[in-house]
Coordinates of C-alpha atoms (C1' of nucleotides) in Angstrom, one line a residue:
Chain A
M1311 CA 81.4 83.8 74.8
K1312 CA 81.4 81.6 77.8
E1313 CA 82.1 83.1 81.2
V1314 CA 85.7 82.6 82.3
R1315 CA 86.0 80.4 85.3
V1316 CA 89.3 79.5 86.8
R1317 CA 90.4 77.9 90.0
F1318 CA 93.3 77.5 92.3
A1319 CA 93.4 74.0 93.7
P1320 CA 95.9 73.4 96.4
S1321 CA 96.2 70.5 98.6
P1322 CA 96.4 71.1 102.3
T1323 CA 99.6 69.5 103.1
G1324 CA 101.4 72.5 104.6
P1325 CA 101.8 76.2 104.1
L1326 CA 101.2 77.6 100.7
H1327 CA 104.6 78.9 99.4
I1328 CA 105.0 82.0 97.2
G1329 CA 105.1 80.1 94.0
G1330 CA 101.6 78.9 94.9
V1331 CA 100.6 82.4 95.7
R1332 CA 101.8 83.6 92.4
T1333 CA 99.8 80.6 90.6
A1334 CA 96.7 82.0 92.5
L1335 CA 97.5 85.6 91.6
Y1336 CA 97.6 84.8 87.8
N1337 CA 94.3 82.9 88.0
Y1338 CA 92.9 85.7 89.9
L1339 CA 94.2 88.4 87.4
F1340 CA 93.0 86.3 84.5
A1341 CA 89.5 85.9 85.8
K1342 CA 89.1 89.5 86.6
K1343 CA 90.5 90.7 83.4
H1344 CA 87.8 88.7 81.6
G1345 CA 85.1 89.4 84.0
G1346 CA 85.0 85.8 85.2
K1347 CA 85.1 83.9 88.3
F1348 CA 87.9 82.7 90.5
L1349 CA 87.3 79.8 92.8
L1350 CA 89.3 78.0 95.5
R1351 CA 89.0 74.3 95.6
I1352 CA 90.8 72.2 98.3
E1353 CA 92.3 69.1 96.9
D1354 CA 92.4 66.7 99.9
T1355 CA 92.1 63.4 98.3
D1356 CA 95.2 62.1 100.0
Q1357 CA 94.2 61.5 103.6
T1358 CA 97.5 60.5 104.6
R1359 CA 99.0 63.9 103.9
F1360 CA 96.5 66.0 105.6
V1361 CA 98.1 68.7 107.8
P1362 CA 95.8 70.5 110.4
G1363 CA 95.8 74.2 109.9
A1364 CA 97.0 74.1 106.3
E1365 CA 93.6 74.9 104.8
A1366 CA 93.0 77.7 107.0
Y1367 CA 96.6 79.0 106.3
I1368 CA 95.9 79.1 102.5
I1369 CA 92.6 81.1 103.1
E1370 CA 94.3 83.5 105.3
A1371 CA 97.2 84.0 103.0
L1372 CA 95.0 84.6 100.0
N1373 CA 93.0 87.0 102.1
W1374 CA 96.2 88.9 103.4
C1375 CA 97.3 89.7 99.8
G1376 CA 94.0 90.5 98.4
V1377 CA 93.6 87.7 96.1
S1378 CA 90.1 87.0 96.8
Y1379 CA 87.8 84.3 95.4
D1380 CA 84.3 84.3 94.2
E1381 CA 83.5 80.7 95.1
G1382 CA 85.1 78.0 97.3
V1383 CA 85.8 76.6 100.6
G1384 CA 84.7 79.0 103.3
I1385 CA 82.3 81.0 101.3
G1386 CA 80.4 78.3 99.2
G1387 CA 78.9 78.8 95.9
P1388 CA 76.8 77.0 93.2
H1389 CA 79.1 74.1 93.0
A1390 CA 79.6 73.4 96.6
P1391 CA 81.2 71.5 98.4
Y1392 CA 84.6 72.7 97.3
R1393 CA 86.6 70.3 99.4
Q1394 CA 87.2 67.1 97.4
S1395 CA 86.9 64.9 100.5
E1396 CA 83.2 66.1 100.7
R1397 CA 82.6 65.3 97.1
K1398 CA 83.9 61.6 97.4
E1399 CA 80.7 60.1 96.2
L1400 CA 80.7 62.1 93.0
Y1401 CA 83.8 60.6 91.4
R1402 CA 83.0 57.0 91.4
K1403 CA 80.4 56.9 88.7
Y1404 CA 82.8 58.5 86.3
A1405 CA 85.3 55.9 87.0
D1406 CA 82.7 53.2 86.6
Q1407 CA 81.6 54.8 83.1
L1408 CA 85.3 54.6 82.0
V1409 CA 85.5 51.0 83.0
S1410 CA 82.3 50.0 81.2
E1411 CA 83.3 51.9 78.1
G1412 CA 86.7 50.0 78.0
H1413 CA 88.8 53.0 78.8
A1414 CA 89.8 51.9 82.4
Y1415 CA 90.1 48.7 84.1
Y1416 CA 90.4 47.0 87.6
A1417 CA 93.9 46.2 88.9
F1418 CA 94.4 43.9 91.9
D1419 CA 98.2 44.1 92.1
T1420 CA 99.6 44.7 95.6
S1421 CA 102.3 47.2 96.3
E1422 CA 104.7 44.3 96.4
D1423 CA 103.7 43.1 93.0
L1424 CA 104.4 46.5 91.8
D1425 CA 107.7 46.7 93.3
Q1426 CA 108.6 43.3 91.8
M1427 CA 107.4 44.3 88.4
R1428 CA 109.7 47.5 88.7
D1429 CA 112.5 45.5 89.9
R1430 CA 112.2 42.9 87.1
L1431 CA 112.1 45.4 84.3
K1432 CA 115.0 47.4 85.7
A1433 CA 117.0 44.2 85.8
K1434 CA 116.2 43.8 82.1
G1435 CA 117.5 47.2 81.6
V1436 CA 114.2 49.1 81.1
A1437 CA 114.8 52.7 81.8
T1438 CA 111.4 53.6 83.1
P1439 CA 109.4 50.7 84.5
Q1440 CA 105.8 51.6 84.1
Y1441 CA 102.5 49.9 84.5
D1442 CA 101.7 50.5 80.7
V1443 CA 101.0 48.8 77.4
F1444 CA 104.1 46.7 77.6
T1445 CA 103.5 45.4 81.2
R1446 CA 99.9 45.6 82.0
G1447 CA 99.5 42.0 80.4
E1448 CA 101.8 40.6 82.8
M1449 CA 99.9 41.9 85.9
V1450 CA 96.8 41.1 87.9
N1451 CA 93.9 43.0 86.4
S1452 CA 90.6 42.7 84.6
L1453 CA 92.5 42.6 81.4
T1454 CA 94.5 39.5 82.3
L1455 CA 91.8 37.7 84.5
T1456 CA 88.8 36.2 83.1
P1457 CA 85.4 38.3 83.7
E1458 CA 84.5 35.5 86.2
E1459 CA 87.6 35.9 88.1
T1460 CA 87.3 39.6 88.0
S1461 CA 83.9 39.7 89.4
S1462 CA 84.5 37.1 92.0
R1463 CA 87.5 39.1 93.2
L1464 CA 85.4 42.3 93.2
E1465 CA 82.6 40.6 95.1
S1466 CA 84.8 38.9 97.6
G1467 CA 86.0 42.4 98.5
D1468 CA 89.7 42.3 97.2
A1469 CA 91.5 45.5 97.2
Y1470 CA 91.7 46.9 93.8
V1471 CA 92.3 50.2 92.0
I1472 CA 91.0 51.5 88.8
R1473 CA 93.6 52.4 86.1
I1474 CA 93.1 54.2 82.7
L1475 CA 93.8 52.2 79.7
I1476 CA 96.2 54.4 77.8
P1477 CA 95.7 53.8 73.9
E1478 CA 98.7 52.1 72.3
N1479 CA 99.9 54.2 69.5
E1480 CA 98.8 57.7 69.4
E1481 CA 100.1 61.3 69.4
I1482 CA 98.5 63.2 72.1
L1483 CA 98.3 67.0 71.6
V1484 CA 98.1 69.5 74.5
N1485 CA 97.5 73.1 73.5
D1486 CA 99.2 75.3 76.2
L1487 CA 98.5 79.0 76.3
I1488 CA 102.0 79.7 77.1
R1489 CA 104.0 76.9 75.3
G1490 CA 101.9 76.4 72.3
E1491 CA 101.4 72.8 71.1
V1492 CA 103.1 70.0 73.2
K1493 CA 103.1 66.5 71.7
V1494 CA 103.5 63.2 73.6
H1495 CA 103.4 59.8 72.3
S1496 CA 100.8 57.6 74.2
S1497 CA 103.4 54.8 74.6
R1498 CA 105.3 56.9 76.9
L1499 CA 102.4 57.2 79.3
D1500 CA 101.5 54.8 81.9
D1501 CA 98.2 53.5 83.1
K1502 CA 97.8 55.8 85.9
V1503 CA 95.6 55.0 88.9
L1504 CA 92.4 56.8 88.7
F1505 CA 90.7 55.4 91.8
K1506 CA 92.6 54.4 94.9
S1507 CA 91.8 51.2 96.8
D1508 CA 90.7 53.5 99.7
G1509 CA 87.8 54.6 97.8
M1510 CA 89.2 58.0 96.9
P1511 CA 90.0 59.3 93.5
T1512 CA 93.6 60.3 92.7
Y1513 CA 94.3 63.9 91.7
H1514 CA 94.0 63.0 87.9
M1515 CA 90.5 61.7 88.2
A1516 CA 89.3 64.4 90.8
N1517 CA 90.6 67.3 89.0
I1518 CA 89.1 66.4 85.7
V1519 CA 85.6 65.7 87.2
D1520 CA 85.6 68.9 89.3
D1521 CA 86.9 71.0 86.7
H1522 CA 84.1 69.8 84.3
L1523 CA 81.4 70.1 87.0
M1524 CA 82.5 73.3 88.0
E1525 CA 82.5 74.5 84.5
I1526 CA 86.3 75.5 84.6
T1527 CA 87.4 77.3 81.3
H1528 CA 91.0 77.6 81.9
V1529 CA 93.4 75.4 83.9
I1530 CA 96.2 77.6 85.1
R1531 CA 98.8 75.7 87.3
G1532 CA 102.4 75.1 87.7
E1533 CA 104.7 73.5 85.0
E1534 CA 105.1 70.5 87.2
W1535 CA 101.7 69.4 85.7
L1536 CA 102.6 69.6 82.2
P1537 CA 103.9 65.9 81.8
S1538 CA 100.4 64.7 83.2
A1539 CA 98.6 67.1 81.0
P1540 CA 98.3 64.5 78.0
L1541 CA 96.6 62.2 80.6
H1542 CA 94.1 64.8 81.4
V1543 CA 93.4 65.4 77.8
L1544 CA 92.7 61.8 77.3
L1545 CA 90.4 61.7 80.4
Y1546 CA 88.3 64.6 79.1
R1547 CA 88.1 62.9 75.6
Y1548 CA 87.0 59.4 77.2
L1549 CA 84.5 61.2 79.5
G1550 CA 83.0 63.0 76.5
W1551 CA 83.8 66.4 77.9
E1552 CA 85.2 69.5 76.3
A1553 CA 88.7 70.1 77.8
P1554 CA 89.5 73.5 79.3
Q1555 CA 92.4 75.6 77.9
F1556 CA 95.7 74.9 79.7
A1557 CA 98.3 77.3 80.9
H1558 CA 101.2 76.0 82.5
L1559 CA 103.3 78.4 84.5
P1560 CA 107.1 78.4 84.7
L1561 CA 108.5 77.7 88.1
L1562 CA 110.0 79.9 90.7
L1563 CA 113.6 79.1 91.2
K1564 CA 116.0 79.4 94.2
P1565 CA 117.9 82.6 94.1
D1566 CA 121.3 80.9 94.0
G1567 CA 122.2 77.8 92.2
N1568 CA 119.5 75.9 90.3
G1569 CA 116.3 74.0 91.2
K1570 CA 113.0 75.2 92.3
L1571 CA 112.5 77.4 95.2
S1572 CA 111.9 75.3 98.4
K1573 CA 111.3 76.0 102.0
R1574 CA 115.0 75.3 102.9
D1575 CA 116.3 78.2 100.8
G1576 CA 114.5 80.6 103.0
D1577 CA 116.1 79.4 106.1
R1578 CA 119.5 79.1 104.3
L1579 CA 119.4 82.5 102.7
G1580 CA 117.3 84.5 105.2
F1581 CA 114.3 85.6 103.4
P1582 CA 110.6 84.3 103.7
V1583 CA 109.4 81.7 101.3
F1584 CA 105.9 81.8 102.6
P1585 CA 103.3 84.5 102.8
L1586 CA 102.4 84.1 106.4
H1587 CA 104.3 82.8 109.3
W1588 CA 103.8 79.1 109.8
T1589 CA 104.6 76.7 112.6
D1590 CA 104.7 73.1 111.6
P1591 CA 102.1 71.3 113.9
V1592 CA 104.2 68.0 113.9
S1593 CA 107.7 69.1 114.1
G1594 CA 107.2 72.5 115.5
E1595 CA 109.4 73.9 112.8
I1596 CA 109.0 77.7 112.2
S1597 CA 108.9 79.3 108.9
S1598 CA 108.9 83.0 108.5
G1599 CA 106.3 84.9 106.5
Y1600 CA 106.2 88.1 104.3
R1601 CA 103.5 89.5 106.5
E1602 CA 105.4 89.0 109.9
S1603 CA 108.6 90.2 108.3
G1604 CA 107.0 93.5 107.5
Y1605 CA 105.9 93.4 103.9
L1606 CA 103.0 95.3 102.6
P1607 CA 100.5 93.0 100.8
D1608 CA 100.5 95.5 97.7
A1609 CA 104.3 95.2 97.5
F1610 CA 104.3 91.5 97.8
I1611 CA 101.7 91.1 95.0
N1612 CA 103.6 93.7 92.8
M1613 CA 106.9 91.7 93.2
L1614 CA 105.2 88.4 92.7
A1615 CA 103.3 89.5 89.5
L1616 CA 106.6 90.6 87.8
L1617 CA 108.1 87.4 88.4
G1618 CA 107.5 85.5 85.2
W1619 CA 105.2 88.1 83.7
N1620 CA 105.9 91.6 82.3
P1621 CA 103.7 94.3 81.1
G1622 CA 105.6 95.1 77.9
S1623 CA 106.4 98.5 79.0
E1624 CA 108.8 100.0 81.5
K1625 CA 106.2 100.5 84.1
E1626 CA 106.8 98.2 87.1
I1627 CA 104.7 99.6 89.9
F1628 CA 101.1 98.3 89.6
T1629 CA 98.1 98.3 91.9
M1630 CA 95.9 95.1 91.7
D1631 CA 93.5 96.9 89.6
E1632 CA 96.2 97.9 87.1
L1633 CA 97.5 94.4 87.0
V1634 CA 94.1 93.1 86.2
E1635 CA 94.0 95.6 83.4
V1636 CA 97.1 94.6 81.6
F1637 CA 97.6 90.9 82.5
S1638 CA 97.8 88.4 79.7
F1639 CA 99.4 84.9 79.1
E1640 CA 101.2 86.3 76.1
R1641 CA 103.4 88.1 78.3
V1642 CA 104.2 85.4 80.6
G1643 CA 107.7 84.0 80.0
K1644 CA 108.4 80.3 79.3
S1645 CA 111.5 79.8 81.6
G1646 CA 111.8 79.6 85.3
S1647 CA 112.5 82.6 87.3
K1648 CA 115.1 82.9 90.1
F1649 CA 113.6 84.6 93.0
D1650 CA 115.5 87.8 94.1
P1651 CA 115.0 88.8 97.7
E1652 CA 116.8 92.1 97.1
K1653 CA 114.2 93.2 94.6
A1654 CA 111.3 92.3 97.0
K1655 CA 112.9 94.7 99.5
W1656 CA 113.0 97.3 96.9
F1657 CA 109.4 97.0 96.1
N1658 CA 108.5 97.2 99.8
H1659 CA 110.7 100.3 100.3
H1660 CA 109.0 101.8 97.4
Y1661 CA 105.5 101.1 98.7
L1662 CA 106.3 102.1 102.4
S1663 CA 107.8 105.4 101.3
N1664 CA 104.7 106.2 99.1
L1665 CA 102.3 105.2 101.8
P1666 CA 100.0 108.1 102.9
N1667 CA 101.3 109.3 106.3
E1668 CA 98.2 108.2 108.2
D1669 CA 98.6 104.7 107.0
A1670 CA 102.2 104.4 107.9
A1671 CA 101.3 105.9 111.3
R1672 CA 98.8 103.2 111.9
L1673 CA 101.4 100.6 111.2
L1674 CA 103.8 102.4 113.7
V1675 CA 101.2 102.9 116.4
A1676 CA 100.6 99.0 116.3
I1677 CA 104.3 98.6 116.9
L1678 CA 104.1 101.2 119.7
N1679 CA 101.2 99.5 121.4
E1680 CA 103.2 96.1 121.3
K1681 CA 105.8 97.9 123.2
G1682 CA 103.4 99.6 125.7
I1683 CA 104.2 103.0 124.4
N1684 CA 101.3 105.5 124.3
T1685 CA 101.1 108.1 121.7
T1686 CA 98.5 109.9 119.5
L1687 CA 97.9 109.0 115.8
E1688 CA 98.6 112.8 115.2
Y1689 CA 102.1 112.6 116.6
A1690 CA 102.8 109.3 114.7
V1691 CA 101.7 110.9 111.5
Q1692 CA 104.3 113.6 111.9
V1693 CA 107.0 111.0 112.8
C1694 CA 106.2 108.9 109.8
A1695 CA 106.2 112.0 107.5
M1696 CA 109.8 112.3 108.4
V1697 CA 110.9 108.6 108.7
K1698 CA 108.8 106.5 106.2
E1699 CA 111.0 106.9 103.3
R1700 CA 114.0 105.4 105.4
A1701 CA 112.1 102.4 106.1
V1702 CA 112.4 99.1 104.0
L1703 CA 110.3 96.9 106.2
I1704 CA 107.5 97.8 108.4
P1705 CA 109.6 97.4 111.7
D1706 CA 112.1 100.0 110.4
L1707 CA 109.5 102.5 111.0
W1708 CA 110.3 102.1 114.8
D1709 CA 114.0 101.5 114.3
Q1710 CA 114.1 104.8 112.5
S1711 CA 111.9 106.7 115.0
W1712 CA 112.2 105.4 118.3
F1713 CA 114.0 108.6 119.7
F1714 CA 110.6 110.5 119.0
F1715 CA 109.1 108.3 121.7
Q1716 CA 111.9 107.9 124.3
A1717 CA 115.1 109.8 125.3
P1718 CA 118.3 108.1 124.3
E1719 CA 119.9 106.2 127.2
S1720 CA 123.3 106.0 125.7
F1721 CA 125.5 107.9 123.3
D1722 CA 127.5 106.8 120.3
E1723 CA 131.2 106.6 121.3
K1724 CA 132.4 107.3 117.8
V1725 CA 130.3 110.5 117.5
I1726 CA 131.7 111.6 120.9
Q1727 CA 135.2 111.1 120.1
K1728 CA 134.9 112.8 116.8
F1729 CA 132.9 115.8 117.6
W1730 CA 132.8 116.2 121.5
K1731 CA 135.2 119.1 122.5
P1732 CA 135.9 120.8 125.7
E1733 CA 133.8 123.7 124.6
T1734 CA 130.9 121.6 123.5
P1735 CA 129.0 121.8 126.8
A1736 CA 129.1 125.6 127.0
L1737 CA 127.9 125.8 123.4
L1738 CA 125.0 123.5 123.8
N1739 CA 124.0 125.3 126.8
K1740 CA 123.8 128.4 124.9
I1741 CA 121.7 126.7 122.2
S1742 CA 119.4 125.4 124.9
A1743 CA 119.0 129.0 126.2
L1744 CA 118.4 130.3 122.7
L1745 CA 115.7 127.7 122.1
E1746 CA 114.0 128.5 125.4
D1747 CA 113.6 132.1 124.1
T1748 CA 112.4 130.9 120.7
S1749 CA 108.6 130.8 120.3
D1750 CA 108.3 129.8 116.6
F1751 CA 109.1 126.1 116.6
S1752 CA 108.5 125.5 113.0
V1753 CA 111.3 123.6 111.2
E1754 CA 112.2 126.6 109.0
N1755 CA 112.6 128.9 111.9
L1756 CA 114.4 126.4 114.0
D1757 CA 116.8 125.9 111.2
N1758 CA 117.6 129.6 111.1
V1759 CA 118.0 129.8 114.7
V1760 CA 120.5 127.1 114.9
K1761 CA 122.4 128.1 111.8
G1762 CA 122.3 131.8 112.8
F1763 CA 123.8 130.7 116.1
I1764 CA 126.6 128.9 114.3
Q1765 CA 127.3 132.0 112.0
N1766 CA 127.3 134.5 114.7
N1767 CA 129.7 132.5 116.7
N1768 CA 132.0 131.6 113.7
L1769 CA 131.5 127.9 114.5
G1770 CA 131.8 124.8 112.2
M1771 CA 128.5 123.5 111.0
G1772 CA 129.3 120.0 111.6
Q1773 CA 130.6 120.7 115.1
I1774 CA 127.3 121.9 116.4
M1775 CA 124.9 119.8 114.3
N1776 CA 126.6 116.6 115.2
T1777 CA 126.6 117.2 118.9
L1778 CA 123.2 118.5 119.1
R1779 CA 121.9 115.5 117.2
L1780 CA 123.9 113.3 119.5
V1781 CA 122.3 114.6 122.5
L1782 CA 118.9 114.4 121.1
V1783 CA 119.0 111.0 119.5
G1784 CA 122.1 109.3 120.8
G1785 CA 123.8 108.9 117.7
S1786 CA 124.4 109.8 114.0
F1787 CA 121.2 109.0 112.5
G1788 CA 117.5 110.3 111.9
P1789 CA 116.0 113.2 110.0
G1790 CA 117.2 116.8 110.1
V1791 CA 118.1 118.2 113.4
A1792 CA 115.7 121.2 113.1
A1793 CA 112.9 118.7 112.2
I1794 CA 113.9 116.7 115.2
I1795 CA 113.7 119.7 117.5
S1796 CA 110.5 120.8 116.0
L1797 CA 108.7 117.7 116.6
L1798 CA 110.3 117.0 120.0
G1799 CA 109.1 120.5 121.3
K1800 CA 110.8 123.0 123.4
D1801 CA 110.5 121.3 126.8
E1802 CA 111.7 117.9 125.6
T1803 CA 114.5 119.3 123.6
V1804 CA 115.8 121.4 126.5
N1805 CA 115.4 118.5 128.8
R1806 CA 117.4 116.2 126.6
I1807 CA 120.3 118.7 126.2
S1808 CA 120.7 119.0 129.9
K1809 CA 120.3 115.5 130.7
A1810 CA 123.0 114.5 128.1
L1811 CA 125.1 117.3 129.4
E1812 CA 125.0 115.7 132.8
K1813 CA 126.2 112.4 131.4
L1814 CA 128.8 113.6 129.1
G1815 CA 130.1 116.6 130.9
Chain B
rG311 C1' 118.3 56.8 82.3
rG312 C1' 113.6 58.0 79.7
rU313 C1' 109.8 61.8 78.5
rC314 C1' 108.6 66.9 78.2
rC315 C1' 109.8 72.1 78.9
rG316 C1' 113.4 75.7 78.7
rU317 C1' 118.3 79.1 77.7
rU318 C1' 119.3 87.9 76.4
rC319 C1' 123.7 91.7 81.7
rG320 C1' 125.1 88.4 88.5
rU321 C1' 119.1 88.7 89.0
rC322 C1' 114.0 90.0 86.9
rU323 C1' 113.2 91.3 81.8
rA324 C1' 112.3 94.3 76.7
rA325 C1' 113.4 94.0 71.6
rC326 C1' 107.7 89.0 68.0
rG327 C1' 114.3 89.5 60.9
rG328 C1' 117.3 95.5 60.3
rU329 C1' 118.0 99.0 67.7
rU330 C1' 124.8 102.1 69.5
rA331 C1' 120.6 95.0 72.1
rG332 C1' 116.6 99.0 76.1
rG333 C1' 114.6 99.2 81.4
rA334 C1' 114.5 97.5 86.6
rC335 C1' 117.3 95.3 91.1
rG336 C1' 122.2 94.9 92.8
rC337 C1' 127.1 96.8 92.4
rC338 C1' 130.5 101.2 91.5
rA339 C1' 131.5 106.5 91.1
rG340 C1' 129.8 111.6 91.5
rG341 C1' 125.9 115.1 93.3
rU342 C1' 122.3 116.9 97.0
rU343 C1' 122.3 116.6 102.6
rU344 C1' 124.5 119.0 109.5
rU345 C1' 124.4 112.6 110.2
rC346 C1' 122.6 108.1 108.3
rA347 C1' 119.2 107.0 104.7
rU348 C1' 116.3 108.6 100.7
rC349 C1' 116.6 111.1 96.3
rC350 C1' 119.2 112.7 91.5
rU351 C1' 123.1 111.8 87.6
rG352 C1' 126.5 108.6 85.5
rG353 C1' 129.0 103.9 84.9
rU354 C1' 129.5 98.3 85.0
rA355 C1' 127.4 94.2 82.7
rA356 C1' 124.2 89.8 78.4
rU357 C1' 122.1 87.3 73.2
rA358 C1' 125.3 79.4 75.9
rG359 C1' 128.3 77.0 71.5
rG360 C1' 128.1 75.2 66.5
rG361 C1' 125.9 74.8 61.8
rG362 C1' 122.2 76.3 58.4
rU363 C1' 117.8 79.8 56.1
rU364 C1' 118.2 85.0 54.7
rC365 C1' 120.8 90.7 51.7
rG366 C1' 120.5 90.7 57.1
rA367 C1' 119.7 87.0 62.7
rU368 C1' 118.7 87.8 69.9
rU369 C1' 114.5 86.7 66.7
rC370 C1' 113.2 81.0 62.2
rC371 C1' 115.3 75.6 61.6
rC372 C1' 118.8 71.7 63.2
rC373 C1' 122.7 69.7 66.3
rU374 C1' 125.5 70.0 70.9
rA375 C1' 126.0 71.8 75.7
rC376 C1' 123.7 73.3 80.1
rG377 C1' 119.5 73.9 83.3
rG378 C1' 114.6 72.4 85.1
rA379 C1' 110.1 69.5 85.8
rC380 C1' 108.0 64.8 85.7
rU381 C1' 108.8 59.7 86.1
rA382 C1' 103.6 56.9 93.5
rC383 C1' 97.3 53.5 95.1
rC384 C1' 101.2 62.4 96.4
rA385 C1' 99.3 66.4 94.8

RNA sequence: GGUCCGUUCGUCUAACGGUUAGGACGCCAGGUUUUCAUCCUGGUAAUAGGGGUUCGAUUCCCCUACGGACUACCA
């Protein structure tokens, strides 16, 4: 059997959004599952839409989430170059071949001509004005011009495009791995431009030529391409090439209402739509990313994989390798999936709390460094062991543990009102003294010491625990009191008690 | 408007003719806990509507409704 070769082919017009990442992911999973190759091709045939930084963004995003490619922009490969603008010369001869074999023709219409044609047809009540079998006879092209007129226009340098000549009366079949057989009548297709007047091929031409030359076996792309798939099938046939298999993925929809997920939804609903943070080079507009928001790449991928695909079992936590193992198009759904930001958080929480303490500690240390706080990895490991399961996003690691690195400056009024009694200072002083005399600072022993104190003095548990917690962390949150004391150590604990007592009396 | 694709709890989805229609997120309630979380247990909630086919339809067919994509010398 032929080696599986698939590609992800974005155009560098801006940041990649998570729908694009999912398309790349499914390509990757399919390739790896079948021991094939996954390539990255940049489709930059539209020079007017080029956005600086977009290509670098795409590569960085793929690298961040572990969707690595075997050939492509940045790393090269046997079919280099992988940027279509650098393959410009390749396409022309195939367009010429189509013209000479009667499957394509030259068209000299200006954009004004085209507009007029559309207006004229609309006025006549035609629903979809197209450059097609019905209208091509009224336009300026090598079908209506004499051969002499055509060649003289060509020679004099008139602007022209090359359009495909769609056959008149034919049922075109597209076989889709997800949707089965899709049938479209050729009379519904228009004579799409294959070659633009600026000398660049359009997407339709370039993608067929490149997929063939790069020996792509499966075209896995978004559903928005389904309507033009029949055109592509025709192109493969006219060029005499074997068409790859197609798989058109359902779209990612916005969480509320309907329609496909867009950049605006993220701003509106407060969740990232992009894998990485992005600043628009022109407008300066900023879009948040999953990475910067504190998501783990593994969680991000796991979440994305299950949006539109399911394993057929009740398992839902998967490593990348496990995904590769079980992925198949049979289990990709046909309908669009609404994106659920809450589920994304759930995945991240799961991954964060299952992270080895050392890994979590490294994330925490990075935050600490940014804040100019010095600590040891060993200490951070102990902190994370206590707080990681309380964190949903990476920054929560700090939000849940800052008091291990600095004494509280203020104390929660509500806790004071509820638990701070006239006798509290005296009791805390006693505990402080008791702790000073304690040498075993293990959590277990500390727990016994504090609870023993409470019992021996016939006090309420909540009374002491809550005030002790208050003076140590400043409020009513955090891990167990004994655990906090244990990690803080004798000096710091005693210190915090006396400092708080000065403030709270 | 036209073409194409789609439609199971609020959301992601399972059930490829026979199940009390299952799981997960969310939400609600209880439990664990010195706090807040976590965690555990339970609960809530769905086959868009109408016709067929069939002994039997979530499942197959048709119609309707609704939703989406596409409809550029953009990808």
